[in-house]
Amino acid sequence: MQLPLLRQMKRLLRFLGLGIGTTLLILVLSLISIPSNAQLIPVHRNPPDFAPPLFKGSGDLASSTQSNFPAQASQSTSSALDLVQQGKTNYQKGQLEQAVTLWQQAADAFAAQGDRLHQAMTLSYLAQAYQQSGRWDKANPAIAQSLQLLKQPTQGAIAERLHIWAEAQTIQGSLQLDQGQASDAFTSWQLAANAFQQAGDQADVVRSQINQSQALVTLGLYKRANNLLESLYEKLPPEEPLQLAILLNYGETLRLVGYLQPEQLVQPQTSPPSQNSADVLELGFKLAQKLRSPVDITKAQISLGNTYRAIYQQQKRLQPNPCPQQKVLAYRSQALKYYQQAAQETDSPTSKIQALSNQQSLLLAIQSDSKSINTDNTQQTQQVLAIAAQIQGQLDRLPLSRIALYAQIQLAHNLLQLDQLPSKLKDSKASNQAAQLLEVAVKQAQILGDQAAQSYALGYLGQAYAQQQQGNDALKLTAQALSLTTKALNLAKTINAPEIAYRWFWQLGRLDRANNPERAIKNYNEAYNTLQLLRTDLVFDNSDLQFSFQEHPVEQAYREFADLLLQPQIGGAKELQETKGADDTNLQKAREVMRSLQTTELQNFLQQPCAEASLQQLDNIMDKPNSPTAILSPIIFGDRIEVIVRLPNKKLFHYPPTYLSEATAKATISQFQRDLQESYTFDDVKGNGQKIYEWLIKPAEKQLESAHIKTIVFVLDGPFRNIPMTALYDGKHYLIEKYAVSVSLGLDLSDPNPLPNKDLKVLAASLANPPYKYGDKFKFAKLTYVKEELDAIQKTMGVAATLIRDEKFTRDLFNQKFNDSSFQIVHLATHGQFSSNPQDTFILTAASKQFLNGKVRLKDFDEMFRTRVLNRTDAIELLILSACETASGDDRATLGIAGAAVKAGARSAIASLWSLDDESSQTFIKTFYKTITQPQKSRAEALRQAQLALLQAQDGPYTHPRYWAPFLLVGNWL
């Protein structure tokens, strides 16, 4: 079944500010790059302004270069063919009307002669000319007539008929893709490839496969597109223009699936060169220069700008402070350089607009960074405004079309972004200028019949009015904003575009928040429900979003909704009270929204759907008779910290928030995290640990005690995930001295069971010496005590341990042992790292042919833990990663722990937040396994006893939390 218009485009555009499935062009997709989301749309098809179907540039939507003209022709046929050739000349010059006139005359002449074959060929040319000018009422009938003629018996050689039919299918695919029918376009290009294959034209087969990759990208199937282009890259054809098309398209899909740059670890010389977006695009750029192809030079420059910007975003997220290092800023400079070169060197108005828009978007992102560290970047502001004038000048050169329309909406949106900056950075006229552009865009969208564009223009016009609220006009402008946003919403509903509709529900909620909070809640709830329907589309194959998820509007919408639900006048607590007889609907909803955000974040990190732990699963476990478990859900908002508490068989309760800025909260948490890793920071650790304890635990102390709670499960938000809750301090005792602790990061909790206390099967592997020396960022020392760690496991009563040590610990040998038996626990004592970037989440194994540097990334965990027995249903109950660490400065690094557990198929995981190779590990491991084999001892309690064994040791060398606090239990705590 054909999906509704725009639905097939939604995965590509990923809720960007202008995530629009347009009908005219894929060109404009590259223009849409919203700075707040820090994402750039790939250059899927970037032909010259007007390229004839047979003479397209090498980097654009590929088409044939083989002549379709017969070797011998009658005088009348020859005359008609001359008209076709003249039309091509006009088409190449951008003279569309002249080309259409000549091709229509040629088509009529062929029809009069009964030459259906060449009539069909010429009609397909007409269809693409109409497509370029946005005349869909003529483009679609022309290609339909062309294909209908080709179904009838025609004269001519078989190869020629096949070739013309394949060309018509190619052009039909182009029309379908531009109209949001990506699945149909893929089918058309498959048919074209088959026909070219039969005609013996291998070059055109390759072009059709490149086109298929474009359709797959539009459908959001980035990995499939990348695999297809990888197969072409590995067997590059001899024709250099085709090589160029493959390089430029493959470089784009490599960026989309996250292979941005060469390995950050120093590789052995024997390793094969890695395929990554930066290197492949650089090759394409050099080849485009060699071939002197201006179109492809521009495409390569813009694509390289996109890739270096993505690298900058990724690396910036991993910086411990808001001021990026110079080597990180160098990536941003590279991106700007390529955008500027593209804008200066291209003669194409559309390409110039694309380059300028991406440059403007990046400058706005710099402004946003400056806002976070309170830096004045007035120069960038002036640059943004100067670029806006340049874009407007280029738009004036374009005829009324969807290219111009969407570029104009994009420009207006960028200006609105500029107007949201602090007063010393923004230009007060920006929102006025945006409103003027959008008013024109609304009328143009009506003329073109583009309801999606009309919805965006109306919605952003409402935003412009909302941002202009001043003095006596505030109420009037708010009313106008509400009216326009409602119209935008209704249009989005009409065209069945939930990826647009959620924005306007959200905007209505924002507009009503101050004056009508109850109605605001309803609109926020509609936005939330719409996003839930689209949530599978948040499981992106596109890795760009992984590095900007926290700045993404989806997270903003979730957080604003939860924030509103917990406001004192709505559902927040003015004083501590259990809602025993009260309605806890808003608390339930707020908790549900934040849990959904956490699950979406994990799925986005994994790039796949995965079973999740619903709140109902958590509540069912803790509501069992005599359950000693409580669930605490702390949430950080811009001005306060909220905590929602769930006790067994009771309604939720809530206590007055702690009012402090988000920046202050994060600074305290970050300092606490750093101090925990240093052995000389006792006083500082206790001081900040007590602050956080008072935020999260102290108001509920009496309730926890009266409910006889023994285990606290934390559903943590933001930077709280990177600190061990066990190290919170009440002034006399650490939290671990009172409670066992577990953390829920979204892992599936279906069918939870305790571990057996006898005949516990453990597969344990260790690697004392990393296989190679690495670069400065990753220098891994020898793990001196891992031998003793595994010995301690083997000596534990009730444990049947299978051990793999050192050079025998390869991925394949591990998998072989893993399949020899069923294991409840897998214990890995080896270096590794957890990061919010899956590419930087890995463990080290011994070197092997497949992994010369021994590094097994998260994506390879599937193979490492692959079961070879069909229908085997037993899962790993507990995965222990005892010598790993989280990436420094990455407040989402614990996603790597949850991701490792999911990829390994484990119900729970224990991992270390920082690496600690010390004699203390022997005591820790010995106590843990001794406790876990005792009756009625849970995972959480076994971990607690192991930590207490260090904290309360008589000689006292391990009392500092540095030694006992880093271990984090995630998932099933039973």
Tab-separated table of C-alpha atoms in Angstrom, residues 435-833:
chain	number	residue	atom	x	y	z
A	435	ALA	CA	7.312	37.271	9.416
A	436	GLN	CA	7.439	39.131	6.092
A	437	LEU	CA	9.104	36.169	4.390
A	438	LEU	CA	6.577	33.740	5.846
A	439	GLU	CA	3.571	35.836	4.829
A	440	VAL	CA	4.803	35.626	1.240
A	441	ALA	CA	5.550	31.918	1.642
A	442	VAL	CA	1.976	31.211	2.756
A	443	LYS	CA	0.635	32.748	-0.456
A	444	GLN	CA	3.205	30.955	-2.615
A	445	ALA	CA	2.378	27.626	-0.991
A	446	GLN	CA	-1.282	28.202	-1.791
A	447	ILE	CA	-0.430	28.937	-5.439
A	448	LEU	CA	1.694	25.788	-5.696
A	449	GLY	CA	-0.866	23.704	-3.833
A	450	ASP	CA	1.732	22.532	-1.344
A	451	GLN	CA	-0.175	22.021	1.906
A	452	ALA	CA	2.897	20.847	3.787
A	453	ALA	CA	4.767	24.047	2.980
A	454	GLN	CA	1.678	26.049	3.842
A	455	SER	CA	1.493	24.330	7.233
A	456	TYR	CA	5.127	25.099	7.970
A	457	ALA	CA	4.821	28.692	6.822
A	458	LEU	CA	1.700	29.276	8.936
A	459	GLY	CA	3.188	27.565	11.984
A	460	TYR	CA	6.424	29.500	11.863
A	461	LEU	CA	4.518	32.697	11.178
A	462	GLY	CA	2.685	31.993	14.432
A	463	GLN	CA	6.071	31.577	16.106
A	464	ALA	CA	7.225	34.888	14.646
A	465	TYR	CA	4.190	36.678	16.087
A	466	ALA	CA	4.757	35.007	19.459
A	467	GLN	CA	8.364	36.240	19.492
A	468	GLN	CA	7.251	39.799	18.730
A	469	GLN	CA	5.128	40.108	21.884
A	470	GLN	CA	5.800	43.507	23.367
A	471	GLY	CA	3.765	45.916	25.470
A	472	ASN	CA	0.129	46.472	24.552
A	473	ASP	CA	0.391	44.318	21.413
A	474	ALA	CA	1.305	41.167	23.360
A	475	LEU	CA	-2.238	39.819	23.748
A	476	LYS	CA	-3.150	40.630	20.163
A	477	LEU	CA	-0.039	38.968	18.771
A	478	THR	CA	-0.548	35.929	21.007
A	479	ALA	CA	-4.088	35.569	19.677
A	480	GLN	CA	-2.769	35.828	16.112
A	481	ALA	CA	-0.093	33.261	16.889
A	482	LEU	CA	-2.704	30.869	18.303
A	483	SER	CA	-4.921	31.325	15.254
A	484	LEU	CA	-2.116	30.757	12.757
A	485	THR	CA	-0.782	27.752	14.644
A	486	THR	CA	-4.256	26.209	14.720
A	487	LYS	CA	-4.526	26.639	10.941
A	488	ALA	CA	-1.097	25.047	10.519
A	489	LEU	CA	-2.174	22.139	12.714
A	490	ASN	CA	-5.373	21.578	10.758
A	491	LEU	CA	-3.420	21.462	7.500
A	492	ALA	CA	-1.000	18.927	8.957
A	493	LYS	CA	-3.947	16.763	9.994
A	494	THR	CA	-5.479	17.083	6.522
A	495	ILE	CA	-2.403	15.685	4.803
A	496	ASN	CA	-1.904	13.035	7.514
A	497	ALA	CA	1.501	14.347	8.522
A	498	PRO	CA	1.981	13.668	12.260
A	499	GLU	CA	5.660	14.584	11.948
A	500	ILE	CA	4.441	18.126	11.262
A	501	ALA	CA	1.386	18.087	13.518
A	502	TYR	CA	3.304	17.381	16.729
A	503	ARG	CA	5.162	20.673	16.307
A	504	TRP	CA	2.017	22.728	16.227
A	505	PHE	CA	0.430	20.891	19.162
A	506	TRP	CA	3.635	21.674	21.019
A	507	GLN	CA	3.600	25.314	19.934
A	508	LEU	CA	-0.028	25.685	21.039
A	509	GLY	CA	0.967	24.293	24.430
A	510	ARG	CA	3.767	26.837	24.707
A	511	LEU	CA	1.474	29.705	23.758
A	512	ASP	CA	-1.160	28.672	26.320
A	513	ARG	CA	1.288	27.822	29.095
A	514	ALA	CA	1.118	31.123	30.966
A	515	ASN	CA	-2.547	32.049	30.565
A	516	ASN	CA	-4.352	28.739	30.156
A	517	PRO	CA	-2.263	25.916	31.673
A	518	GLU	CA	-5.059	23.344	31.550
A	519	ARG	CA	-5.470	23.815	27.797
A	520	ALA	CA	-1.697	23.851	27.465
A	521	ILE	CA	-1.544	20.414	29.112
A	522	LYS	CA	-4.053	19.069	26.592
A	523	ASN	CA	-1.997	20.340	23.672
A	524	TYR	CA	1.274	19.082	25.139
A	525	ASN	CA	-0.418	15.732	25.648
A	526	GLU	CA	-1.489	15.664	21.999
A	527	ALA	CA	2.102	16.427	20.964
A	528	TYR	CA	3.342	13.648	23.249
A	529	ASN	CA	0.811	11.113	21.937
A	530	THR	CA	1.721	11.992	18.361
A	531	LEU	CA	5.393	11.502	19.117
A	532	GLN	CA	4.623	8.147	20.694
A	533	LEU	CA	3.045	7.052	17.409
A	534	LEU	CA	6.185	8.163	15.621
A	535	ARG	CA	8.599	6.809	18.210
A	536	THR	CA	9.826	3.946	16.046
A	537	ASP	CA	11.021	6.660	13.669
A	538	LEU	CA	13.120	8.084	16.493
A	539	VAL	CA	15.172	4.893	16.366
A	540	PHE	CA	17.345	6.482	13.772
A	541	ASP	CA	19.766	4.840	11.440
A	542	ASN	CA	21.098	8.384	11.145
A	543	SER	CA	23.850	8.800	13.702
A	544	ASP	CA	23.834	12.602	13.458
A	545	LEU	CA	21.074	12.777	16.017
A	546	GLN	CA	23.017	10.685	18.512
A	547	PHE	CA	25.341	13.601	19.143
A	548	SER	CA	22.634	16.258	19.425
A	549	PHE	CA	19.778	14.406	21.079
A	550	GLN	CA	19.691	16.653	24.125
A	551	GLU	CA	19.306	19.753	21.932
A	552	HIS	CA	16.670	18.088	19.759
A	553	PRO	CA	13.102	19.481	19.823
A	554	VAL	CA	11.677	16.068	20.707
A	555	GLU	CA	13.494	16.097	24.046
A	556	GLN	CA	12.495	19.718	24.573
A	557	ALA	CA	8.838	18.838	24.036
A	558	TYR	CA	8.983	15.942	26.515
A	559	ARG	CA	10.751	18.000	29.162
A	560	GLU	CA	8.470	21.006	28.832
A	561	PHE	CA	5.427	18.757	29.211
A	562	ALA	CA	6.803	17.111	32.355
A	563	ASP	CA	7.819	20.521	33.695
A	564	LEU	CA	4.281	21.859	33.250
A	565	LEU	CA	2.705	18.807	34.887
A	566	LEU	CA	4.879	19.285	37.972
A	567	GLN	CA	4.293	23.008	38.415
A	568	PRO	CA	2.886	23.765	41.906
A	569	GLN	CA	-0.305	25.304	40.520
A	570	ILE	CA	-0.884	22.225	38.340
A	571	GLY	CA	0.304	19.025	40.002
A	572	GLY	CA	3.433	19.840	41.928
A	573	ALA	CA	3.769	19.518	45.663
A	574	LYS	CA	3.589	22.603	47.846
A	575	GLU	CA	4.400	20.452	50.851
A	576	LEU	CA	5.461	16.868	51.351
A	577	GLN	CA	2.446	14.582	51.141
A	578	GLU	CA	1.622	11.126	49.976
A	579	THR	CA	-1.207	11.222	47.485
A	580	LYS	CA	-3.023	8.435	49.271
A	581	GLY	CA	-6.398	9.963	48.790
A	582	ALA	CA	-5.442	12.468	46.163
A	583	ASP	CA	-5.302	12.225	42.391
A	584	ASP	CA	-1.786	11.443	41.213
A	585	THR	CA	-2.656	11.582	37.507
A	586	ASN	CA	-0.242	14.381	36.711
A	587	LEU	CA	2.574	12.686	38.623
A	588	GLN	CA	1.922	9.459	36.745
A	589	LYS	CA	1.939	11.284	33.437
A	590	ALA	CA	5.126	13.196	34.220
A	591	ARG	CA	6.858	9.966	35.205
A	592	GLU	CA	5.586	8.242	32.053
A	593	VAL	CA	6.811	11.079	29.814
A	594	MET	CA	10.315	11.047	31.281
A	595	ARG	CA	10.470	7.249	31.113
A	596	SER	CA	9.424	7.340	27.481
A	597	LEU	CA	12.144	9.883	26.779
A	598	GLN	CA	14.715	7.631	28.445
A	599	THR	CA	13.616	4.621	26.374
A	600	THR	CA	13.661	6.627	23.163
A	601	GLU	CA	17.155	7.818	24.001
A	602	LEU	CA	18.377	4.245	24.522
A	603	GLN	CA	16.781	3.037	21.293
A	604	ASN	CA	18.277	5.962	19.436
A	605	PHE	CA	21.681	5.102	20.877
A	606	LEU	CA	21.340	1.458	19.808
A	607	GLN	CA	19.937	2.410	16.394
A	608	GLN	CA	17.320	-0.310	16.774
A	609	PRO	CA	14.066	-1.010	18.583
A	610	CYS	CA	14.524	-3.003	21.755
A	611	ALA	CA	12.346	-4.436	24.487
A	612	GLU	CA	11.885	-1.879	27.203
A	613	ALA	CA	11.134	-1.831	30.890
A	614	SER	CA	7.767	-0.181	31.225
A	615	LEU	CA	6.770	1.590	34.400
A	616	GLN	CA	4.121	-1.079	34.828
A	617	GLN	CA	6.865	-3.741	34.912
A	618	LEU	CA	8.728	-1.809	37.595
A	619	ASP	CA	5.583	-1.258	39.633
A	620	ASN	CA	4.476	-4.898	39.363
A	621	ILE	CA	7.830	-6.113	40.720
A	622	MET	CA	7.815	-3.769	43.678
A	623	ASP	CA	4.123	-4.357	44.497
A	624	LYS	CA	4.676	-8.020	45.254
A	625	PRO	CA	3.968	-9.017	48.885
A	626	ASN	CA	6.595	-7.828	51.366
A	627	SER	CA	8.472	-5.991	48.662
A	628	PRO	CA	11.287	-3.902	50.145
A	629	THR	CA	11.794	-1.746	47.042
A	630	ALA	CA	11.183	1.936	46.312
A	631	ILE	CA	11.562	3.784	43.015
A	632	LEU	CA	12.904	7.346	42.922
A	633	SER	CA	12.759	9.409	39.747
A	634	PRO	CA	14.743	12.666	40.018
A	635	ILE	CA	14.369	15.141	37.146
A	636	ILE	CA	16.505	18.196	36.393
A	637	PHE	CA	14.666	21.215	34.982
A	638	GLY	CA	16.046	24.626	34.139
A	639	ASP	CA	15.225	26.139	37.523
A	640	ARG	CA	14.806	23.201	39.919
A	641	ILE	CA	15.161	19.511	40.733
A	642	GLU	CA	12.006	17.427	41.137
A	643	VAL	CA	11.712	13.922	42.613
A	644	ILE	CA	8.798	11.518	42.152
A	645	VAL	CA	8.665	8.631	44.637
A	646	ARG	CA	6.893	5.283	44.363
A	647	LEU	CA	6.543	3.023	47.425
A	648	PRO	CA	5.129	-0.520	47.348
A	649	ASN	CA	1.341	-0.630	46.857
A	650	LYS	CA	0.989	3.119	47.264
A	651	LYS	CA	0.291	6.000	44.964
A	652	LEU	CA	3.046	8.289	43.849
A	653	PHE	CA	4.094	11.151	46.013
A	654	HIS	CA	6.081	14.226	45.470
A	655	TYR	CA	7.782	16.781	47.639
A	656	PRO	CA	8.656	20.443	47.180
A	657	PRO	CA	11.369	20.876	44.571
A	658	THR	CA	14.867	22.102	45.222
A	659	TYR	CA	15.141	25.444	43.470
A	660	LEU	CA	18.499	26.029	41.834
A	661	SER	CA	19.676	26.584	38.293
A	662	GLU	CA	20.387	23.670	36.003
A	663	ALA	CA	23.945	24.959	35.558
A	664	THR	CA	24.513	24.933	39.341
A	665	ALA	CA	23.121	21.419	39.661
A	666	LYS	CA	25.275	20.115	36.835
A	667	ALA	CA	28.386	21.811	38.209
A	668	THR	CA	27.865	20.193	41.614
A	669	ILE	CA	27.271	16.766	40.060
A	670	SER	CA	30.283	17.110	37.783
A	671	GLN	CA	32.573	18.112	40.642
A	672	PHE	CA	31.256	15.223	42.733
A	673	GLN	CA	32.006	12.838	39.867
A	674	ARG	CA	35.589	14.099	39.543
A	675	ASP	CA	36.271	14.049	43.278
A	676	LEU	CA	35.033	10.484	43.595
A	677	GLN	CA	37.931	9.311	41.436
A	678	GLU	CA	40.641	10.904	43.588
A	679	SER	CA	41.716	9.330	46.860
A	680	TYR	CA	42.582	12.627	48.619
A	681	THR	CA	39.120	14.229	48.347
A	682	PHE	CA	37.299	12.822	51.372
A	683	ASP	CA	35.909	16.150	52.569
A	684	ASP	CA	34.860	17.335	49.117
A	685	VAL	CA	33.194	14.009	48.302
A	686	LYS	CA	31.204	14.087	51.524
A	687	GLY	CA	30.270	17.749	51.047
A	688	ASN	CA	28.851	17.419	47.551
A	689	GLY	CA	27.494	13.959	48.315
A	690	GLN	CA	25.492	15.477	51.150
A	691	LYS	CA	24.163	18.259	48.909
A	692	ILE	CA	22.852	15.752	46.397
A	693	TYR	CA	21.481	13.548	49.200
A	694	GLU	CA	19.479	16.497	50.474
A	695	TRP	CA	18.123	17.141	46.996
A	696	LEU	CA	17.016	13.570	46.352
A	697	ILE	CA	16.670	11.504	49.538
A	698	LYS	CA	16.313	13.564	52.704
A	699	PRO	CA	12.702	14.767	52.149
A	700	ALA	CA	11.580	11.118	51.852
A	701	GLU	CA	13.647	9.620	54.706
A	702	LYS	CA	10.706	8.958	56.998
A	703	GLN	CA	8.568	7.446	54.259
A	704	LEU	CA	11.379	5.100	53.194
A	705	GLU	CA	11.955	3.984	56.783
A	706	SER	CA	8.273	3.415	57.572
A	707	ALA	CA	7.887	1.312	54.410
A	708	HIS	CA	10.882	-0.837	55.481
A	709	ILE	CA	12.655	-0.178	52.193
A	710	LYS	CA	15.854	-2.142	51.599
A	711	THR	CA	16.475	-1.437	47.906
A	712	ILE	CA	16.137	1.828	46.005
A	713	VAL	CA	15.789	1.724	42.225
A	714	PHE	CA	16.712	5.040	40.644
A	715	VAL	CA	15.266	6.159	37.313
A	716	LEU	CA	17.914	8.787	36.680
A	717	ASP	CA	17.865	11.825	34.462
A	718	GLY	CA	20.725	13.599	32.720
A	719	PRO	CA	24.036	13.919	34.610
A	720	PHE	CA	22.677	11.991	37.617
A	721	ARG	CA	23.318	8.859	35.526
A	722	ASN	CA	27.065	9.349	35.696
A	723	ILE	CA	27.436	9.379	39.468
A	724	PRO	CA	27.023	6.408	41.831
A	725	MET	CA	24.005	6.974	44.065
A	726	THR	CA	25.655	4.669	46.614
A	727	ALA	CA	28.122	7.470	47.468
A	728	LEU	CA	25.468	10.011	48.528
A	729	TYR	CA	26.119	11.066	52.131
A	730	ASP	CA	23.645	12.013	54.865
A	731	GLY	CA	26.235	13.575	57.169
A	732	LYS	CA	27.068	10.311	58.946
A	733	HIS	CA	26.615	7.459	56.501
A	734	TYR	CA	26.801	6.744	52.807
A	735	LEU	CA	23.585	5.636	51.119
A	736	ILE	CA	25.040	2.149	50.516
A	737	GLU	CA	25.180	1.654	54.288
A	738	LYS	CA	21.384	1.886	54.406
A	739	TYR	CA	20.144	0.605	51.060
A	740	ALA	CA	21.035	-1.619	48.146
A	741	VAL	CA	20.927	0.443	44.967
A	742	SER	CA	20.058	-0.249	41.336
A	743	VAL	CA	19.605	1.981	38.309
A	744	SER	CA	16.985	1.630	35.589
A	745	LEU	CA	18.178	2.740	32.163
A	746	GLY	CA	15.350	1.308	30.078
A	747	LEU	CA	16.311	-2.402	30.011
A	748	ASP	CA	13.563	-4.978	29.590
A	749	LEU	CA	12.274	-6.342	32.904
A	750	SER	CA	9.869	-8.947	31.584
A	751	ASP	CA	9.898	-12.238	33.503
A	752	PRO	CA	12.431	-11.099	36.152
A	753	ASN	CA	13.911	-13.834	38.305
A	754	PRO	CA	16.561	-14.030	41.040
A	755	LEU	CA	19.799	-15.815	40.275
A	756	PRO	CA	20.036	-19.462	41.442
A	757	ASN	CA	22.035	-19.757	44.678
A	758	LYS	CA	23.685	-23.015	43.667
A	759	ASP	CA	25.158	-24.462	40.490
A	760	LEU	CA	25.687	-20.939	39.204
A	761	LYS	CA	27.385	-21.128	35.809
A	762	VAL	CA	29.828	-18.329	35.028
A	763	LEU	CA	31.812	-17.639	31.870
A	764	ALA	CA	34.718	-15.399	32.882
A	765	ALA	CA	37.331	-13.877	30.573
A	766	SER	CA	40.269	-11.576	31.280
A	767	LEU	CA	42.901	-9.626	29.369
A	768	ALA	CA	45.841	-8.429	31.440
A	769	ASN	CA	47.783	-6.817	28.574
A	770	PRO	CA	46.157	-4.703	25.842
A	771	PRO	CA	47.314	-5.988	22.443
A	772	TYR	CA	48.811	-2.693	21.200
A	773	LYS	CA	49.851	0.720	22.355
A	774	TYR	CA	47.229	3.305	21.531
A	775	GLY	CA	47.185	7.033	20.999
A	776	ASP	CA	47.156	9.580	23.806
A	777	LYS	CA	43.404	9.368	24.239
A	778	PHE	CA	43.387	5.643	24.853
A	779	LYS	CA	46.443	4.406	26.766
A	780	PHE	CA	45.489	1.267	28.577
A	781	ALA	CA	47.743	0.010	31.340
A	782	LYS	CA	48.328	-3.576	32.272
A	783	LEU	CA	45.577	-5.045	34.459
A	784	THR	CA	47.737	-6.558	37.161
A	785	TYR	CA	45.094	-8.188	39.315
A	786	VAL	CA	42.686	-9.733	36.800
A	787	LYS	CA	44.287	-13.160	37.249
A	788	GLU	CA	43.440	-13.080	40.955
A	789	GLU	CA	39.972	-11.785	40.081
A	790	LEU	CA	39.196	-14.837	37.948
A	791	ASP	CA	40.829	-17.148	40.491
A	792	ALA	CA	38.462	-15.772	43.146
A	793	ILE	CA	35.450	-16.598	40.950
A	794	GLN	CA	36.693	-20.124	40.317
A	795	LYS	CA	37.219	-20.794	44.036
A	796	THR	CA	33.703	-19.685	45.066
A	797	MET	CA	31.509	-22.494	46.386
A	798	GLY	CA	28.393	-23.025	44.292
A	799	VAL	CA	29.958	-21.518	41.166
A	800	ALA	CA	30.937	-23.520	38.092
A	801	ALA	CA	33.327	-21.228	36.233
A	802	THR	CA	34.652	-21.508	32.694
A	803	LEU	CA	37.725	-19.294	32.290
A	804	ILE	CA	39.324	-17.686	29.240
A	805	ARG	CA	42.552	-15.812	29.853
A	806	ASP	CA	44.739	-13.364	27.951
A	807	GLU	CA	45.698	-14.358	24.383
A	808	LYS	CA	42.902	-16.950	24.286
A	809	PHE	CA	40.321	-14.219	24.889
A	810	THR	CA	39.440	-13.534	21.254
A	811	ARG	CA	35.938	-12.765	20.052
A	812	ASP	CA	35.545	-16.046	18.206
A	813	LEU	CA	36.944	-18.275	20.949
A	814	PHE	CA	34.755	-16.497	23.468
A	815	ASN	CA	31.708	-17.156	21.279
A	816	GLN	CA	32.688	-20.810	20.991
A	817	LYS	CA	32.887	-21.177	24.776
A	818	PHE	CA	29.691	-19.155	25.153
A	819	ASN	CA	27.882	-21.748	23.040
A	820	ASP	CA	29.306	-24.750	24.869
A	821	SER	CA	26.853	-24.277	27.729
A	822	SER	CA	24.252	-21.984	29.215
A	823	PHE	CA	25.685	-19.353	31.560
A	824	GLN	CA	23.773	-17.212	34.035
A	825	ILE	CA	26.688	-14.793	34.456
A	826	VAL	CA	29.249	-13.540	31.948
A	827	HIS	CA	32.163	-11.768	33.648
A	828	LEU	CA	34.621	-9.751	31.530
A	829	ALA	CA	37.718	-8.379	33.271
A	830	THR	CA	39.185	-6.269	30.499
A	831	HIS	CA	39.653	-2.658	29.506
A	832	GLY	CA	36.813	-0.928	27.747
A	833	GLN	CA	34.889	2.299	27.473
